[in-house]
Amino acid sequence: MQRDVVIIGGGQAGLATGYYLRRTGLSFEILDAERGPGGAWRHTWDSLHLFSPARWSSLPGWIMPGGPDTYPTRDEALSYIAEYEKRYHLPVRRPTRVHRVARAYDQLLVATDSGDWSARAVVSATGSWSRPYIPAYAGQELFQGKQLHSAHYRNIGPFAGKRVMIVGGGNSAAQILAEVSQVAETLWVTRREPTFLPDHVDGRDLFDAATRRYLAEQEGRHESEEIEGGLGSIVMVPPVREARERGVLHSIRPFKRLTRHGALWPDGSEREIDAIIWCTGFRPALNHLVDLGVVEAGDVVEVEGTRSVYEPLLWLVGYGEWTGFAAATLIGVGRSARETVKEIAETLA
Ligand code: FAD
């Protein structure tokens, strides 16, 4: 099959790119490995709250329904993204997994589990959810308790009455700790003191501050960091604030090794643990690009804006700051999708 543009990944980044491509008249197809819409949102835990109110969690063209001061739930985000796909009649083919992308003369060949596509331009928008990251600790293979990454955490069910260690210092860790600590004895481990945003600051302030910095950069000015931390700082959504009132938001520095039934710290102290929830982030899902020879050490692709420096027919959208500030957020991905499509249209004109 042939298209002007093939987008790999039908999550928020792929859809935002499709939204702008519709206006160009270029033929395009979105290939998505999931069985239904929503991308990573399909796999987040039941009680997840977004860290920005609906208006600041919107994709281009359609403001997410919801009040200016309520944090949408994961189900609301999921139904919004599913509705978005329908609303703009975006051509998403799923489930379709892309195995590799290779250069074929003046086009790119996209090999999938249901046939090959050739395209004049490819946008990779595969996110990071499918590559959860767990740091290596001595003794991990010895530990007899339950271990899972936040990507696979759903609810408190399996942890009631247990001794649970939560590792990681970001929003996932804080929200999961807030929930699990209601039914289990919890221990929070972070590499450094976690940074909590002031109660009145949430994702919209971070996005507005990031926009001011972005615009200043565009004009060659320096904008001070008036909000300490960034998207990695913990937003005090209601469940996290409630946990603070319960005195739960205290973390200790990492252990030295895991043992069969717990963890051992450098001072020789040991704690018995029944389960570990690793809230230690993700790596971008780029395996399908390896044969193009563009994936560097550290799982990044060198880009100019969002365009691959070494494969000029390839763009990357939604992977986080290296593909555009706030690009891994619903509201931030719109800007980089718009700039990406503008550049693709100019290139293919
Ligand atoms: P994804 O949503 O992961 O979509 C990528 C799609 O590509 C998936 O459907 C996947 O199946 C598909 N894919 C992957 N590899 C292939 C392949 N080889 N072939 C075909 N298809 C493939 N953002 C906010 O804006 N606000 C928030 O409050 C917020 N909270 C978050 C809380 C958590 C716990 C997490 C994990 C993220 C949160 N985010 C939030 C970020 C946001 O959910 C993700 O950054 C977003 O899902 C990334 O969108 P994406 O389209 O880039 O990737």
mmCIF file of C-alpha atoms and ligand atoms in Angstrom:
data_model
loop_
_atom_site.group_PDB
_atom_site.id
_atom_site.type_symbol
_atom_site.label_atom_id
_atom_site.label_comp_id
_atom_site.label_asym_id
_atom_site.label_seq_id
_atom_site.Cartn_x
_atom_site.Cartn_y
_atom_site.Cartn_z
ATOM 1 C CA MET A 1 0.000 0.000 0.000
ATOM 2 C CA GLN A 2 1.220 3.528 -0.734
ATOM 3 C CA ARG A 3 0.588 6.850 1.081
ATOM 4 C CA ASP A 4 2.258 10.233 1.050
ATOM 5 C CA VAL A 5 2.654 9.961 4.829
ATOM 6 C CA VAL A 6 2.495 7.003 7.225
ATOM 7 C CA ILE A 7 2.159 7.780 10.945
ATOM 8 C CA ILE A 8 3.311 4.960 13.240
ATOM 9 C CA GLY A 9 1.289 5.110 16.479
ATOM 10 C CA GLY A 10 -2.319 6.139 17.038
ATOM 11 C CA GLY A 11 -2.048 7.682 20.509
ATOM 12 C CA GLN A 12 -2.441 11.392 21.183
ATOM 13 C CA ALA A 13 0.708 12.278 19.231
ATOM 14 C CA GLY A 14 -0.333 10.317 16.134
ATOM 15 C CA LEU A 15 -3.842 11.772 16.226
ATOM 16 C CA ALA A 16 -2.615 15.364 16.655
ATOM 17 C CA THR A 17 -0.353 14.857 13.630
ATOM 18 C CA GLY A 18 -3.277 13.409 11.671
ATOM 19 C CA TYR A 19 -5.445 16.404 12.641
ATOM 20 C CA TYR A 20 -3.048 18.770 10.860
ATOM 21 C CA LEU A 21 -2.313 16.411 7.929
ATOM 22 C CA ARG A 22 -6.028 16.360 7.054
ATOM 23 C CA ARG A 23 -5.705 20.011 6.010
ATOM 24 C CA THR A 24 -2.819 19.439 3.593
ATOM 25 C CA GLY A 25 -4.477 17.164 1.046
ATOM 26 C CA LEU A 26 -1.634 14.672 1.460
ATOM 27 C CA SER A 27 -2.758 11.039 1.672
ATOM 28 C CA PHE A 28 -1.917 9.467 5.051
ATOM 29 C CA GLU A 29 -2.621 6.439 7.225
ATOM 30 C CA ILE A 30 -2.115 5.945 10.979
ATOM 31 C CA LEU A 31 -0.900 2.455 11.913
ATOM 32 C CA ASP A 32 -1.538 1.554 15.549
ATOM 33 C CA ALA A 33 -0.635 -1.633 17.452
ATOM 34 C CA GLU A 34 -3.474 -1.310 19.995
ATOM 35 C CA ARG A 35 -6.875 -2.998 19.575
ATOM 36 C CA GLY A 36 -8.690 0.255 20.345
ATOM 37 C CA PRO A 37 -8.101 4.019 20.651
ATOM 38 C CA GLY A 38 -6.270 5.836 23.439
ATOM 39 C CA GLY A 39 -2.655 4.749 23.241
ATOM 40 C CA ALA A 40 -0.977 4.615 26.657
ATOM 41 C CA TRP A 41 -4.147 5.889 28.325
ATOM 42 C CA ARG A 42 -5.600 2.406 27.793
ATOM 43 C CA HIS A 43 -3.079 1.045 30.274
ATOM 44 C CA THR A 44 -3.009 3.599 33.093
ATOM 45 C CA TRP A 45 -4.465 2.773 36.495
ATOM 46 C CA ASP A 46 -8.170 3.115 37.261
ATOM 47 C CA SER A 47 -8.029 6.138 39.570
ATOM 48 C CA LEU A 48 -5.458 8.169 37.607
ATOM 49 C CA HIS A 49 -6.203 11.898 37.514
ATOM 50 C CA LEU A 50 -4.618 14.136 34.872
ATOM 51 C CA PHE A 51 -2.383 16.855 36.285
ATOM 52 C CA SER A 52 -4.022 19.611 34.248
ATOM 53 C CA PRO A 53 -7.672 20.683 34.049
ATOM 54 C CA ALA A 54 -9.570 19.673 30.897
ATOM 55 C CA ARG A 55 -8.875 22.856 28.959
ATOM 56 C CA TRP A 56 -5.125 22.335 29.450
ATOM 57 C CA SER A 57 -5.388 18.680 28.471
ATOM 58 C CA SER A 58 -6.781 19.267 24.994
ATOM 59 C CA LEU A 59 -5.607 18.161 21.591
ATOM 60 C CA PRO A 60 -5.680 20.637 18.697
ATOM 61 C CA GLY A 61 -9.117 21.709 17.478
ATOM 62 C CA TRP A 62 -11.305 20.482 20.325
ATOM 63 C CA ILE A 63 -11.218 21.537 23.982
ATOM 64 C CA MET A 64 -11.620 18.505 26.261
ATOM 65 C CA PRO A 65 -15.045 18.757 27.958
ATOM 66 C CA GLY A 66 -14.835 19.541 31.685
ATOM 67 C CA GLY A 67 -14.675 22.449 34.090
ATOM 68 C CA PRO A 68 -11.744 24.851 34.404
ATOM 69 C CA ASP A 69 -10.831 23.507 37.824
ATOM 70 C CA THR A 70 -11.480 19.769 37.650
ATOM 71 C CA TYR A 71 -8.738 17.269 36.850
ATOM 72 C CA PRO A 72 -10.122 14.812 34.272
ATOM 73 C CA THR A 73 -10.001 11.126 35.147
ATOM 74 C CA ARG A 74 -8.219 8.565 33.035
ATOM 75 C CA ASP A 75 -11.602 7.330 31.677
ATOM 76 C CA GLU A 76 -12.507 10.872 30.607
ATOM 77 C CA ALA A 77 -9.148 11.211 28.827
ATOM 78 C CA LEU A 78 -9.687 7.844 27.116
ATOM 79 C CA SER A 79 -13.195 8.666 25.875
ATOM 80 C CA TYR A 80 -12.041 12.119 24.722
ATOM 81 C CA ILE A 81 -9.234 10.598 22.623
ATOM 82 C CA ALA A 82 -11.538 7.918 21.186
ATOM 83 C CA GLU A 83 -14.121 10.579 20.293
ATOM 84 C CA TYR A 84 -11.392 12.821 18.809
ATOM 85 C CA GLU A 85 -10.378 10.095 16.368
ATOM 86 C CA LYS A 86 -13.994 9.775 15.165
ATOM 87 C CA ARG A 87 -14.697 13.504 15.143
ATOM 88 C CA TYR A 88 -11.902 14.174 12.641
ATOM 89 C CA HIS A 89 -12.397 10.895 10.703
ATOM 90 C CA LEU A 90 -8.757 10.014 11.186
ATOM 91 C CA PRO A 91 -7.727 6.929 9.152
ATOM 92 C CA VAL A 92 -6.377 4.640 11.878
ATOM 93 C CA ARG A 93 -5.634 1.034 10.985
ATOM 94 C CA ARG A 94 -5.436 -1.263 14.019
ATOM 95 C CA PRO A 95 -4.267 -3.539 15.340
ATOM 96 C CA THR A 96 -1.245 -3.082 13.078
ATOM 97 C CA ARG A 97 2.262 -3.412 14.473
ATOM 98 C CA VAL A 98 5.158 -1.893 12.553
ATOM 99 C CA HIS A 99 8.258 -4.075 12.761
ATOM 100 C CA ARG A 100 10.744 -2.010 10.789
ATOM 101 C CA VAL A 101 11.228 1.027 8.605
ATOM 102 C CA ALA A 102 13.812 1.010 5.822
ATOM 103 C CA ARG A 103 14.848 3.388 3.048
ATOM 104 C CA ALA A 104 13.757 2.293 -0.465
ATOM 105 C CA TYR A 105 15.155 4.829 -3.006
ATOM 106 C CA ASP A 106 13.251 8.065 -2.489
ATOM 107 C CA GLN A 107 10.667 6.529 -0.155
ATOM 108 C CA LEU A 108 10.501 4.711 3.153
ATOM 109 C CA LEU A 109 9.261 1.139 3.389
ATOM 110 C CA VAL A 110 7.154 0.418 6.495
ATOM 111 C CA ALA A 111 6.934 -3.323 7.243
ATOM 112 C CA THR A 112 4.011 -4.373 9.453
ATOM 113 C CA ASP A 113 2.414 -7.606 10.675
ATOM 114 C CA SER A 114 -0.300 -7.125 8.055
ATOM 115 C CA GLY A 115 1.571 -6.067 4.933
ATOM 116 C CA ASP A 116 4.013 -3.371 3.836
ATOM 117 C CA TRP A 117 3.467 0.329 3.169
ATOM 118 C CA SER A 118 5.609 2.739 1.194
ATOM 119 C CA ALA A 119 5.562 6.415 2.056
ATOM 120 C CA ARG A 120 7.213 9.647 1.007
ATOM 121 C CA ALA A 121 7.424 10.629 4.691
ATOM 122 C CA VAL A 122 7.053 8.741 7.977
ATOM 123 C CA VAL A 123 6.114 10.135 11.394
ATOM 124 C CA SER A 124 7.041 7.945 14.355
ATOM 125 C CA ALA A 125 4.645 8.572 17.265
ATOM 126 C CA THR A 126 5.002 5.351 19.247
ATOM 127 C CA GLY A 127 5.352 6.899 22.709
ATOM 128 C CA SER A 128 7.132 5.129 25.525
ATOM 129 C CA TRP A 129 4.505 3.149 27.412
ATOM 130 C CA SER A 130 5.550 -0.131 25.759
ATOM 131 C CA ARG A 131 9.082 0.326 27.209
ATOM 132 C CA PRO A 132 8.801 0.602 30.990
ATOM 133 C CA TYR A 133 12.204 1.191 32.650
ATOM 134 C CA ILE A 134 13.332 -0.576 35.864
ATOM 135 C CA PRO A 135 16.818 0.319 37.152
ATOM 136 C CA ALA A 136 19.179 -2.570 37.910
ATOM 137 C CA TYR A 137 19.639 -3.362 41.618
ATOM 138 C CA ALA A 138 21.672 -6.244 43.051
ATOM 139 C CA GLY A 139 19.480 -9.085 44.262
ATOM 140 C CA GLN A 140 16.506 -8.308 42.005
ATOM 141 C CA GLU A 141 16.383 -11.927 40.860
ATOM 142 C CA LEU A 142 16.451 -13.121 44.502
ATOM 143 C CA PHE A 143 13.442 -11.110 45.693
ATOM 144 C CA GLN A 144 10.490 -13.478 46.291
ATOM 145 C CA GLY A 145 7.791 -10.826 46.580
ATOM 146 C CA LYS A 146 5.646 -9.289 43.807
ATOM 147 C CA GLN A 147 7.281 -6.732 41.491
ATOM 148 C CA LEU A 148 5.569 -4.637 38.875
ATOM 149 C CA HIS A 149 6.114 -1.415 36.974
ATOM 150 C CA SER A 150 3.625 1.465 37.265
ATOM 151 C CA ALA A 151 2.748 0.779 33.612
ATOM 152 C CA HIS A 152 1.046 -2.403 34.814
ATOM 153 C CA TYR A 153 -0.440 -1.104 38.074
ATOM 154 C CA ARG A 154 -4.285 -1.011 37.978
ATOM 155 C CA ASN A 155 -5.623 -0.628 41.529
ATOM 156 C CA ILE A 156 -5.017 -1.335 45.222
ATOM 157 C CA GLY A 157 -6.549 -4.854 45.087
ATOM 158 C CA PRO A 158 -3.396 -6.999 45.221
ATOM 159 C CA PHE A 159 -1.687 -4.795 47.873
ATOM 160 C CA ALA A 160 -4.219 -4.648 50.736
ATOM 161 C CA GLY A 161 -2.561 -5.511 54.065
ATOM 162 C CA LYS A 162 0.866 -5.879 52.457
ATOM 163 C CA ARG A 163 4.228 -4.113 53.009
ATOM 164 C CA VAL A 164 4.763 -2.228 49.746
ATOM 165 C CA MET A 165 7.845 -0.328 48.582
ATOM 166 C CA ILE A 166 7.216 2.349 45.929
ATOM 167 C CA VAL A 167 10.323 3.412 44.014
ATOM 168 C CA GLY A 168 10.424 6.677 42.046
ATOM 169 C CA GLY A 169 9.882 10.397 42.613
ATOM 170 C CA GLY A 170 7.412 11.570 39.954
ATOM 171 C CA ASN A 171 3.658 11.963 39.501
ATOM 172 C CA SER A 172 3.056 8.242 39.011
ATOM 173 C CA ALA A 173 4.824 7.387 42.287
ATOM 174 C CA ALA A 174 2.996 10.095 44.245
ATOM 175 C CA GLN A 175 -0.459 9.121 42.962
ATOM 176 C CA ILE A 176 0.115 5.377 43.442
ATOM 177 C CA LEU A 177 1.609 5.947 46.929
ATOM 178 C CA ALA A 178 -1.396 8.088 47.859
ATOM 179 C CA GLU A 179 -3.731 5.265 46.901
ATOM 180 C CA VAL A 180 -1.845 2.173 48.126
ATOM 181 C CA SER A 181 -0.996 3.786 51.497
ATOM 182 C CA GLN A 182 -4.725 3.703 52.327
ATOM 183 C CA VAL A 183 -4.686 -0.130 52.483
ATOM 184 C CA ALA A 184 -1.046 -1.114 52.970
ATOM 185 C CA GLU A 185 2.107 -0.250 54.911
ATOM 186 C CA THR A 186 4.135 1.767 52.397
ATOM 187 C CA LEU A 187 7.787 2.748 52.063
ATOM 188 C CA TRP A 188 8.644 5.436 49.489
ATOM 189 C CA VAL A 189 12.138 5.367 47.977
ATOM 190 C CA THR A 190 13.451 8.242 45.854
ATOM 191 C CA ARG A 191 16.987 9.070 44.691
ATOM 192 C CA ARG A 192 16.650 12.633 45.980
ATOM 193 C CA GLU A 193 14.097 14.663 47.892
ATOM 194 C CA PRO A 194 10.937 14.811 45.718
ATOM 195 C CA THR A 195 9.850 18.270 44.487
ATOM 196 C CA PHE A 196 6.215 19.112 45.147
ATOM 197 C CA LEU A 197 4.620 21.976 43.283
ATOM 198 C CA PRO A 198 2.765 24.540 45.394
ATOM 199 C CA ASP A 199 -0.910 23.568 45.806
ATOM 200 C CA HIS A 200 -2.106 26.313 43.482
ATOM 201 C CA VAL A 201 0.297 25.230 40.678
ATOM 202 C CA ASP A 202 -0.672 22.425 38.316
ATOM 203 C CA GLY A 203 -0.005 21.292 34.770
ATOM 204 C CA ARG A 204 -1.533 24.446 33.240
ATOM 205 C CA ASP A 205 0.909 26.705 35.100
ATOM 206 C CA LEU A 206 3.782 24.455 34.051
ATOM 207 C CA PHE A 207 2.584 24.575 30.467
ATOM 208 C CA ASP A 208 2.125 28.359 30.531
ATOM 209 C CA ALA A 209 5.620 28.769 32.051
ATOM 210 C CA ALA A 210 7.071 26.394 29.456
ATOM 211 C CA THR A 211 5.291 28.380 26.707
ATOM 212 C CA ARG A 212 6.771 31.637 27.985
ATOM 213 C CA ARG A 213 10.230 30.035 27.966
ATOM 214 C CA TYR A 214 9.583 28.621 24.464
ATOM 215 C CA LEU A 215 8.467 32.001 23.082
ATOM 216 C CA ALA A 216 11.403 33.752 24.774
ATOM 217 C CA GLU A 217 13.730 31.211 23.152
ATOM 218 C CA GLN A 218 12.141 31.896 19.754
ATOM 219 C CA GLU A 219 12.808 35.628 20.295
ATOM 220 C CA GLY A 220 16.329 35.030 21.603
ATOM 221 C CA ARG A 221 15.402 36.199 25.111
ATOM 222 C CA HIS A 222 16.003 34.327 28.409
ATOM 223 C CA GLU A 223 12.927 33.683 30.529
ATOM 224 C CA SER A 224 13.601 32.963 34.195
ATOM 225 C CA GLU A 225 12.358 29.689 35.645
ATOM 226 C CA GLU A 226 9.716 31.217 37.848
ATOM 227 C CA ILE A 227 8.296 27.792 38.766
ATOM 228 C CA GLU A 228 10.805 25.503 40.401
ATOM 229 C CA GLY A 229 10.904 22.065 38.771
ATOM 230 C CA GLY A 230 9.070 21.215 35.589
ATOM 231 C CA LEU A 231 6.721 18.555 34.290
ATOM 232 C CA GLY A 232 8.665 16.060 36.452
ATOM 233 C CA SER A 233 7.644 17.833 39.677
ATOM 234 C CA ILE A 234 4.720 16.430 41.607
ATOM 235 C CA VAL A 235 1.409 18.168 40.993
ATOM 236 C CA MET A 236 -0.664 18.257 44.196
ATOM 237 C CA VAL A 237 -3.835 16.751 42.707
ATOM 238 C CA PRO A 238 -6.491 16.094 45.434
ATOM 239 C CA PRO A 239 -5.513 12.450 46.221
ATOM 240 C CA VAL A 240 -1.854 13.505 46.717
ATOM 241 C CA ARG A 241 -2.881 16.420 48.940
ATOM 242 C CA GLU A 242 -4.976 14.022 51.039
ATOM 243 C CA ALA A 243 -1.951 11.709 51.393
ATOM 244 C CA ARG A 244 0.111 14.660 52.608
ATOM 245 C CA GLU A 245 -2.477 15.317 55.335
ATOM 246 C CA ARG A 246 -2.013 11.670 56.399
ATOM 247 C CA GLY A 247 1.743 12.237 56.652
ATOM 248 C CA VAL A 248 2.513 9.693 53.934
ATOM 249 C CA LEU A 249 4.607 11.799 51.547
ATOM 250 C CA HIS A 250 8.007 11.119 53.161
ATOM 251 C CA SER A 251 10.650 9.319 51.158
ATOM 252 C CA ILE A 252 14.007 7.704 52.012
ATOM 253 C CA ARG A 253 17.066 7.266 49.826
ATOM 254 C CA PRO A 254 17.598 4.028 47.883
ATOM 255 C CA PHE A 255 18.552 0.631 49.296
ATOM 256 C CA LYS A 256 21.820 -1.102 48.403
ATOM 257 C CA ARG A 257 20.404 -4.460 47.359
ATOM 258 C CA LEU A 258 17.296 -6.584 47.402
ATOM 259 C CA THR A 259 17.172 -9.773 49.459
ATOM 260 C CA ARG A 260 14.793 -12.734 49.269
ATOM 261 C CA HIS A 261 12.238 -11.037 51.511
ATOM 262 C CA GLY A 262 13.094 -7.359 51.470
ATOM 263 C CA ALA A 263 15.778 -4.739 50.955
ATOM 264 C CA LEU A 264 19.079 -3.848 52.615
ATOM 265 C CA TRP A 265 20.359 -0.290 53.083
ATOM 266 C CA PRO A 266 24.001 0.890 53.128
ATOM 267 C CA ASP A 267 23.798 1.429 56.931
ATOM 268 C CA GLY A 268 23.027 -2.296 57.351
ATOM 269 C CA SER A 269 19.340 -1.769 58.133
ATOM 270 C CA GLU A 270 16.927 -4.186 56.456
ATOM 271 C CA ARG A 271 13.175 -3.983 55.794
ATOM 272 C CA GLU A 272 10.857 -6.899 55.000
ATOM 273 C CA ILE A 273 8.788 -6.145 51.900
ATOM 274 C CA ASP A 274 5.980 -8.043 50.173
ATOM 275 C CA ALA A 275 5.771 -6.038 46.944
ATOM 276 C CA ILE A 276 7.661 -3.420 44.920
ATOM 277 C CA ILE A 277 5.978 -0.981 42.538
ATOM 278 C CA TRP A 278 8.589 0.539 40.206
ATOM 279 C CA CYS A 279 7.486 4.050 39.214
ATOM 280 C CA THR A 280 10.782 4.564 37.414
ATOM 281 C CA GLY A 281 9.657 5.886 34.059
ATOM 282 C CA PHE A 282 9.877 4.725 30.497
ATOM 283 C CA ARG A 283 12.138 4.673 27.459
ATOM 284 C CA PRO A 284 10.923 5.717 23.978
ATOM 285 C CA ALA A 285 9.639 2.830 21.812
ATOM 286 C CA LEU A 286 12.018 3.130 18.852
ATOM 287 C CA ASN A 287 12.891 -0.511 17.983
ATOM 288 C CA HIS A 288 11.068 -0.219 14.657
ATOM 289 C CA LEU A 289 13.578 2.492 13.612
ATOM 290 C CA VAL A 290 16.781 0.563 14.411
ATOM 291 C CA ASP A 291 17.306 -0.648 10.816
ATOM 292 C CA LEU A 292 17.292 2.968 9.635
ATOM 293 C CA GLY A 293 20.477 3.445 11.668
ATOM 294 C CA VAL A 294 19.112 6.567 13.399
ATOM 295 C CA VAL A 295 18.624 5.328 16.983
ATOM 296 C CA GLU A 296 21.539 6.522 19.141
ATOM 297 C CA ALA A 297 22.798 5.332 22.508
ATOM 298 C CA GLY A 298 20.393 6.481 25.214
ATOM 299 C CA ASP A 299 17.404 5.652 23.009
ATOM 300 C CA VAL A 300 17.145 8.951 21.195
ATOM 301 C CA VAL A 301 17.162 9.980 17.551
ATOM 302 C CA GLU A 302 19.080 13.119 16.640
ATOM 303 C CA VAL A 303 16.507 15.616 15.423
ATOM 304 C CA GLU A 304 16.346 19.148 14.159
ATOM 305 C CA GLY A 305 12.993 20.190 15.623
ATOM 306 C CA THR A 306 11.201 16.870 15.102
ATOM 307 C CA ARG A 307 12.960 15.850 11.850
ATOM 308 C CA SER A 308 15.619 13.156 11.943
ATOM 309 C CA VAL A 309 19.014 14.638 11.097
ATOM 310 C CA TYR A 310 20.201 11.428 9.400
ATOM 311 C CA GLU A 311 16.962 10.293 7.700
ATOM 312 C CA PRO A 312 15.267 13.394 6.209
ATOM 313 C CA LEU A 313 12.045 11.479 5.397
ATOM 314 C CA LEU A 314 11.501 10.683 9.110
ATOM 315 C CA TRP A 315 9.887 12.843 11.824
ATOM 316 C CA LEU A 316 9.324 12.020 15.517
ATOM 317 C CA VAL A 317 6.421 13.403 17.529
ATOM 318 C CA GLY A 318 5.420 13.137 21.187
ATOM 319 C CA TYR A 319 8.483 11.594 22.814
ATOM 320 C CA GLY A 320 9.089 14.329 25.334
ATOM 321 C CA GLU A 321 11.334 17.355 25.594
ATOM 322 C CA TRP A 322 13.851 16.212 22.936
ATOM 323 C CA THR A 323 11.057 16.379 20.373
ATOM 324 C CA GLY A 324 9.653 19.669 21.613
ATOM 325 C CA PHE A 325 8.847 21.053 25.037
ATOM 326 C CA ALA A 326 5.840 19.419 26.730
ATOM 327 C CA ALA A 327 5.568 17.225 23.605
ATOM 328 C CA ALA A 328 4.582 14.226 25.770
ATOM 329 C CA THR A 329 1.476 15.972 27.060
ATOM 330 C CA LEU A 330 -1.952 16.326 25.498
ATOM 331 C CA ILE A 331 -1.717 20.090 25.245
ATOM 332 C CA GLY A 332 1.956 20.226 24.331
ATOM 333 C CA VAL A 333 1.904 17.711 21.493
ATOM 334 C CA GLY A 334 -0.324 19.938 19.350
ATOM 335 C CA ARG A 335 2.394 22.532 18.789
ATOM 336 C CA SER A 336 5.019 20.024 17.646
ATOM 337 C CA ALA A 337 2.464 18.170 15.484
ATOM 338 C CA ARG A 338 1.585 21.441 13.749
ATOM 339 C CA GLU A 339 5.236 22.341 13.089
ATOM 340 C CA THR A 340 5.978 18.779 11.918
ATOM 341 C CA VAL A 341 3.131 18.760 9.382
ATOM 342 C CA LYS A 342 4.096 22.228 8.106
ATOM 343 C CA GLU A 343 7.628 20.954 7.422
ATOM 344 C CA ILE A 344 6.389 17.712 5.808
ATOM 345 C CA ALA A 345 4.007 19.636 3.518
ATOM 346 C CA GLU A 346 6.845 21.956 2.458
ATOM 347 C CA THR A 347 9.167 18.985 1.869
ATOM 348 C CA LEU A 348 6.660 16.993 -0.195
ATOM 349 C CA ALA A 349 5.324 20.010 -2.121
HETATM 350 P P1 FAD B 1 1.114 6.629 23.408
HETATM 351 O O1 FAD B 1 -0.075 7.191 24.065
HETATM 352 O O2 FAD B 1 1.929 5.596 24.133
HETATM 353 O O3 FAD B 1 0.646 6.051 22.010
HETATM 354 C C1 FAD B 1 1.581 5.397 21.164
HETATM 355 C C2 FAD B 1 0.810 4.426 20.295
HETATM 356 O O4 FAD B 1 1.738 3.834 19.394
HETATM 357 C C3 FAD B 1 0.183 3.292 21.101
HETATM 358 O O5 FAD B 1 -1.139 3.077 20.697
HETATM 359 C C4 FAD B 1 1.066 2.090 20.767
HETATM 360 O O6 FAD B 1 0.351 0.862 20.748
HETATM 361 C C5 FAD B 1 1.503 2.436 19.370
HETATM 362 N N1 FAD B 1 2.750 1.786 18.969
HETATM 363 C C6 FAD B 1 3.889 1.666 19.664
HETATM 364 N N2 FAD B 1 4.816 0.980 18.942
HETATM 365 C C7 FAD B 1 4.211 0.666 17.750
HETATM 366 C C8 FAD B 1 4.616 -0.038 16.590
HETATM 367 N N3 FAD B 1 5.844 -0.543 16.492
HETATM 368 N N4 FAD B 1 3.731 -0.178 15.577
HETATM 369 C C9 FAD B 1 2.484 0.350 15.661
HETATM 370 N N5 FAD B 1 2.033 1.036 16.733
HETATM 371 C C10 FAD B 1 2.893 1.179 17.767
HETATM 372 N N6 FAD B 1 -0.092 13.715 29.778
HETATM 373 C C11 FAD B 1 -0.874 14.827 29.959
HETATM 374 O O7 FAD B 1 -1.010 15.629 29.042
HETATM 375 N N7 FAD B 1 -1.528 15.060 31.131
HETATM 376 C C12 FAD B 1 -1.430 14.187 32.178
HETATM 377 O O8 FAD B 1 -2.017 14.413 33.232
HETATM 378 C C13 FAD B 1 -0.632 13.017 32.035
HETATM 379 N N8 FAD B 1 -0.536 12.104 33.043
HETATM 380 C C14 FAD B 1 0.170 10.949 32.842
HETATM 381 C C15 FAD B 1 0.223 9.967 33.835
HETATM 382 C C16 FAD B 1 0.913 8.782 33.599
HETATM 383 C C17 FAD B 1 0.955 7.735 34.658
HETATM 384 C C18 FAD B 1 1.565 8.556 32.372
HETATM 385 C C19 FAD B 1 2.307 7.275 32.093
HETATM 386 C C20 FAD B 1 1.544 9.531 31.387
HETATM 387 C C21 FAD B 1 0.841 10.729 31.629
HETATM 388 N N9 FAD B 1 0.770 11.707 30.652
HETATM 389 C C22 FAD B 1 0.022 12.828 30.796
HETATM 390 C C23 FAD B 1 1.538 11.587 29.431
HETATM 391 C C24 FAD B 1 0.724 10.925 28.368
HETATM 392 O O9 FAD B 1 -0.158 9.936 28.810
HETATM 393 C C25 FAD B 1 1.677 10.237 27.432
HETATM 394 O O10 FAD B 1 2.792 11.031 27.237
HETATM 395 C C26 FAD B 1 0.982 10.014 26.126
HETATM 396 O O11 FAD B 1 0.167 8.908 26.222
HETATM 397 C C27 FAD B 1 1.985 9.901 25.023
HETATM 398 O O12 FAD B 1 1.215 9.893 23.874
HETATM 399 P P2 FAD B 1 1.829 9.263 22.570
HETATM 400 O O13 FAD B 1 0.783 9.318 21.516
HETATM 401 O O14 FAD B 1 3.138 9.901 22.339
HETATM 402 O O15 FAD B 1 2.133 7.764 22.995
#
